């Protein structure tokens, strides 16, 4: 019996990322502190279940440009939160991004920040609206 191509290449098949993973009105812009840039927490969340390719990350991060995604990935790599893994298989070059132990350690604090944001959503929105009308 022939093994699937991914298994032969030593890769683990993962479910694709949900294109609706991040609500367009996601509260992430309201979180009062940042890890990296505005996209970094969402990228970390996308990588929580294992390595992903650039093209896979673009699906749930539909508002991000390729340039911004590249800059965010490089910044997270420089900070030690993710690793860029190149795999060469014949003529095909495959690059994946994976959380490091340091990056994985950010997931619980990100969960806490998201929960805090949900609890204070109305206050945060009111503060932003008040600032716009000054």
PDB file of C-alpha atoms in Angstrom:
ATOM      1  CA  UNK A   1       0.000   0.000   0.000  1.00  0.00           C
ATOM      2  CA  UNK A   2       1.349   3.407  -1.004  1.00  0.00           C
ATOM      3  CA  UNK A   3       1.751   6.047   1.748  1.00  0.00           C
ATOM      4  CA  UNK A   4       0.323   9.554   1.194  1.00  0.00           C
ATOM      5  CA  UNK A   5       2.890  11.989  -0.184  1.00  0.00           C
ATOM      6  CA  UNK A   6       2.976  14.066   3.022  1.00  0.00           C
ATOM      7  CA  UNK A   7       3.663  10.963   5.107  1.00  0.00           C
ATOM      8  CA  UNK A   8       6.441   9.840   2.753  1.00  0.00           C
ATOM      9  CA  UNK A   9       8.043  13.265   3.074  1.00  0.00           C
ATOM     10  CA  UNK A  10       7.880  13.062   6.882  1.00  0.00           C
ATOM     11  CA  UNK A  11       5.224  15.775   7.221  1.00  0.00           C
ATOM     12  CA  UNK A  12       2.203  15.529   9.457  1.00  0.00           C
ATOM     13  CA  UNK A  13      -1.129  16.351   7.852  1.00  0.00           C
ATOM     14  CA  UNK A  14      -3.053  19.001   9.768  1.00  0.00           C
ATOM     15  CA  UNK A  15      -6.519  20.307   9.201  1.00  0.00           C
ATOM     16  CA  UNK A  16      -6.477  23.500   7.134  1.00  0.00           C
ATOM     17  CA  UNK A  17      -6.811  26.795   8.979  1.00  0.00           C
ATOM     18  CA  UNK A  18     -10.363  28.100   9.191  1.00  0.00           C
ATOM     19  CA  UNK A  19     -10.758  31.142   6.902  1.00  0.00           C
ATOM     20  CA  UNK A  20     -13.197  32.570   9.475  1.00  0.00           C
ATOM     21  CA  UNK A  21     -10.762  32.020  12.357  1.00  0.00           C
ATOM     22  CA  UNK A  22     -10.600  35.772  13.021  1.00  0.00           C
ATOM     23  CA  UNK A  23     -13.803  37.770  12.977  1.00  0.00           C
ATOM     24  CA  UNK A  24     -13.425  40.967  10.905  1.00  0.00           C
ATOM     25  CA  UNK A  25     -14.553  42.872  13.995  1.00  0.00           C
ATOM     26  CA  UNK A  26     -12.132  40.897  16.153  1.00  0.00           C
ATOM     27  CA  UNK A  27     -11.272  42.676  19.397  1.00  0.00           C
ATOM     28  CA  UNK A  28      -7.523  42.220  18.875  1.00  0.00           C
ATOM     29  CA  UNK A  29      -6.966  45.866  17.857  1.00  0.00           C
ATOM     30  CA  UNK A  30      -8.445  46.879  21.219  1.00  0.00           C
ATOM     31  CA  UNK A  31      -6.011  44.844  23.330  1.00  0.00           C
ATOM     32  CA  UNK A  32      -4.091  47.534  25.212  1.00  0.00           C
ATOM     33  CA  UNK A  33      -0.676  45.940  24.720  1.00  0.00           C
ATOM     34  CA  UNK A  34       1.049  44.252  21.817  1.00  0.00           C
ATOM     35  CA  UNK A  35       3.423  41.384  21.208  1.00  0.00           C
ATOM     36  CA  UNK A  36       5.263  42.457  18.089  1.00  0.00           C
ATOM     37  CA  UNK A  37       2.956  44.213  15.659  1.00  0.00           C
ATOM     38  CA  UNK A  38      -0.820  44.118  15.285  1.00  0.00           C
ATOM     39  CA  UNK A  39      -0.689  40.825  13.359  1.00  0.00           C
ATOM     40  CA  UNK A  40       1.708  38.966  15.664  1.00  0.00           C
ATOM     41  CA  UNK A  41      -0.845  37.564  18.158  1.00  0.00           C
ATOM     42  CA  UNK A  42      -3.000  36.239  15.321  1.00  0.00           C
ATOM     43  CA  UNK A  43       0.037  34.646  13.628  1.00  0.00           C
ATOM     44  CA  UNK A  44       0.984  32.984  16.918  1.00  0.00           C
ATOM     45  CA  UNK A  45      -2.583  31.699  17.234  1.00  0.00           C
ATOM     46  CA  UNK A  46      -2.431  30.278  13.688  1.00  0.00           C
ATOM     47  CA  UNK A  47       0.741  28.353  14.602  1.00  0.00           C
ATOM     48  CA  UNK A  48      -0.542  26.908  17.890  1.00  0.00           C
ATOM     49  CA  UNK A  49      -1.449  23.553  16.315  1.00  0.00           C
ATOM     50  CA  UNK A  50       1.783  23.105  14.382  1.00  0.00           C
ATOM     51  CA  UNK A  51       3.899  24.491  11.556  1.00  0.00           C
ATOM     52  CA  UNK A  52       2.244  26.318   8.663  1.00  0.00           C
ATOM     53  CA  UNK A  53       3.278  27.615   5.286  1.00  0.00           C
ATOM     54  CA  UNK A  54       3.055  31.281   4.307  1.00  0.00           C
ATOM     55  CA  UNK A  55       0.106  30.575   1.987  1.00  0.00           C
ATOM     56  CA  UNK A  56      -1.770  28.792   4.785  1.00  0.00           C
ATOM     57  CA  UNK A  57      -1.345  31.781   7.114  1.00  0.00           C
ATOM     58  CA  UNK A  58      -2.830  34.163   4.544  1.00  0.00           C
ATOM     59  CA  UNK A  59      -6.192  32.353   4.619  1.00  0.00           C
ATOM     60  CA  UNK A  60      -7.439  33.416   8.080  1.00  0.00           C
ATOM     61  CA  UNK A  61      -5.362  36.621   7.975  1.00  0.00           C
ATOM     62  CA  UNK A  62      -7.202  37.786   4.874  1.00  0.00           C
ATOM     63  CA  UNK A  63      -6.655  41.482   5.603  1.00  0.00           C
ATOM     64  CA  UNK A  64      -2.864  41.217   5.672  1.00  0.00           C
ATOM     65  CA  UNK A  65      -0.660  42.017   2.696  1.00  0.00           C
ATOM     66  CA  UNK A  66       2.169  39.680   1.731  1.00  0.00           C
ATOM     67  CA  UNK A  67       4.642  42.391   2.680  1.00  0.00           C
ATOM     68  CA  UNK A  68       3.126  42.842   6.162  1.00  0.00           C
ATOM     69  CA  UNK A  69       2.982  39.095   6.746  1.00  0.00           C
ATOM     70  CA  UNK A  70       6.648  38.774   5.752  1.00  0.00           C
ATOM     71  CA  UNK A  71       7.624  41.641   8.082  1.00  0.00           C
ATOM     72  CA  UNK A  72       5.611  40.168  10.967  1.00  0.00           C
ATOM     73  CA  UNK A  73       7.090  36.702  10.492  1.00  0.00           C
ATOM     74  CA  UNK A  74      10.623  38.124  10.400  1.00  0.00           C
ATOM     75  CA  UNK A  75       9.982  40.178  13.533  1.00  0.00           C
ATOM     76  CA  UNK A  76       8.600  37.166  15.406  1.00  0.00           C
ATOM     77  CA  UNK A  77      11.582  35.106  14.272  1.00  0.00           C
ATOM     78  CA  UNK A  78      14.053  37.810  15.422  1.00  0.00           C
ATOM     79  CA  UNK A  79      12.282  37.938  18.802  1.00  0.00           C
ATOM     80  CA  UNK A  80      12.661  34.160  19.154  1.00  0.00           C
ATOM     81  CA  UNK A  81       8.924  33.386  19.052  1.00  0.00           C
ATOM     82  CA  UNK A  82       8.966  31.327  15.866  1.00  0.00           C
ATOM     83  CA  UNK A  83      11.378  29.431  13.681  1.00  0.00           C
ATOM     84  CA  UNK A  84      11.530  29.381   9.899  1.00  0.00           C
ATOM     85  CA  UNK A  85      12.112  25.838   8.665  1.00  0.00           C
ATOM     86  CA  UNK A  86      13.258  25.169   5.119  1.00  0.00           C
ATOM     87  CA  UNK A  87      12.842  21.704   3.704  1.00  0.00           C
ATOM     88  CA  UNK A  88      14.207  20.642   0.364  1.00  0.00           C
ATOM     89  CA  UNK A  89      12.544  17.716  -1.331  1.00  0.00           C
ATOM     90  CA  UNK A  90      13.828  17.198  -4.852  1.00  0.00           C
ATOM     91  CA  UNK A  91      13.051  20.299  -6.872  1.00  0.00           C
ATOM     92  CA  UNK A  92      10.464  21.556  -4.387  1.00  0.00           C
ATOM     93  CA  UNK A  93      11.518  23.984  -1.653  1.00  0.00           C
ATOM     94  CA  UNK A  94       9.150  24.129   1.276  1.00  0.00           C
ATOM     95  CA  UNK A  95       9.242  26.782   4.011  1.00  0.00           C
ATOM     96  CA  UNK A  96       7.197  26.440   7.172  1.00  0.00           C
ATOM     97  CA  UNK A  97       6.918  28.563  10.277  1.00  0.00           C
ATOM     98  CA  UNK A  98       6.612  26.988  13.725  1.00  0.00           C
ATOM     99  CA  UNK A  99       6.366  28.267  17.277  1.00  0.00           C
ATOM    100  CA  UNK A 100       9.449  27.945  19.440  1.00  0.00           C
ATOM    101  CA  UNK A 101       9.150  27.090  23.141  1.00  0.00           C
ATOM    102  CA  UNK A 102       9.312  30.835  23.827  1.00  0.00           C
ATOM    103  CA  UNK A 103       6.472  31.489  21.360  1.00  0.00           C
ATOM    104  CA  UNK A 104       4.402  28.636  22.778  1.00  0.00           C
ATOM    105  CA  UNK A 105       4.843  30.246  26.205  1.00  0.00           C
ATOM    106  CA  UNK A 106       2.966  33.310  24.924  1.00  0.00           C
ATOM    107  CA  UNK A 107      -0.245  31.391  24.193  1.00  0.00           C
ATOM    108  CA  UNK A 108      -1.548  31.421  27.787  1.00  0.00           C
ATOM    109  CA  UNK A 109      -0.877  35.154  28.266  1.00  0.00           C
ATOM    110  CA  UNK A 110      -2.586  35.785  24.897  1.00  0.00           C
ATOM    111  CA  UNK A 111      -5.611  33.807  26.103  1.00  0.00           C
ATOM    112  CA  UNK A 112      -5.700  35.952  29.251  1.00  0.00           C
ATOM    113  CA  UNK A 113      -5.432  39.163  27.198  1.00  0.00           C
ATOM    114  CA  UNK A 114      -8.270  38.032  24.923  1.00  0.00           C
ATOM    115  CA  UNK A 115     -10.455  37.181  27.905  1.00  0.00           C
ATOM    116  CA  UNK A 116      -9.722  40.565  29.520  1.00  0.00           C
ATOM    117  CA  UNK A 117     -10.576  42.305  26.236  1.00  0.00           C
ATOM    118  CA  UNK A 118     -13.888  40.426  25.983  1.00  0.00           C
ATOM    119  CA  UNK A 119     -14.752  41.439  29.564  1.00  0.00           C
ATOM    120  CA  UNK A 120     -13.961  45.112  28.884  1.00  0.00           C
ATOM    121  CA  UNK A 121     -15.138  45.298  25.267  1.00  0.00           C
ATOM    122  CA  UNK A 122     -17.800  47.982  25.823  1.00  0.00           C
ATOM    123  CA  UNK A 123     -15.443  50.183  27.852  1.00  0.00           C
ATOM    124  CA  UNK A 124     -12.698  49.894  25.223  1.00  0.00           C
ATOM    125  CA  UNK A 125     -15.067  50.775  22.375  1.00  0.00           C
ATOM    126  CA  UNK A 126     -16.455  53.745  24.330  1.00  0.00           C
ATOM    127  CA  UNK A 127     -12.935  55.023  25.052  1.00  0.00           C
ATOM    128  CA  UNK A 128     -11.971  54.786  21.379  1.00  0.00           C
ATOM    129  CA  UNK A 129     -15.153  56.551  20.271  1.00  0.00           C
ATOM    130  CA  UNK A 130     -14.645  59.299  22.853  1.00  0.00           C
ATOM    131  CA  UNK A 131     -11.079  59.817  21.637  1.00  0.00           C
ATOM    132  CA  UNK A 132     -12.324  60.182  18.046  1.00  0.00           C
ATOM    133  CA  UNK A 133     -14.764  62.931  19.033  1.00  0.00           C
ATOM    134  CA  UNK A 134     -12.278  65.098  20.936  1.00  0.00           C
TER     135      UNK A 134
END
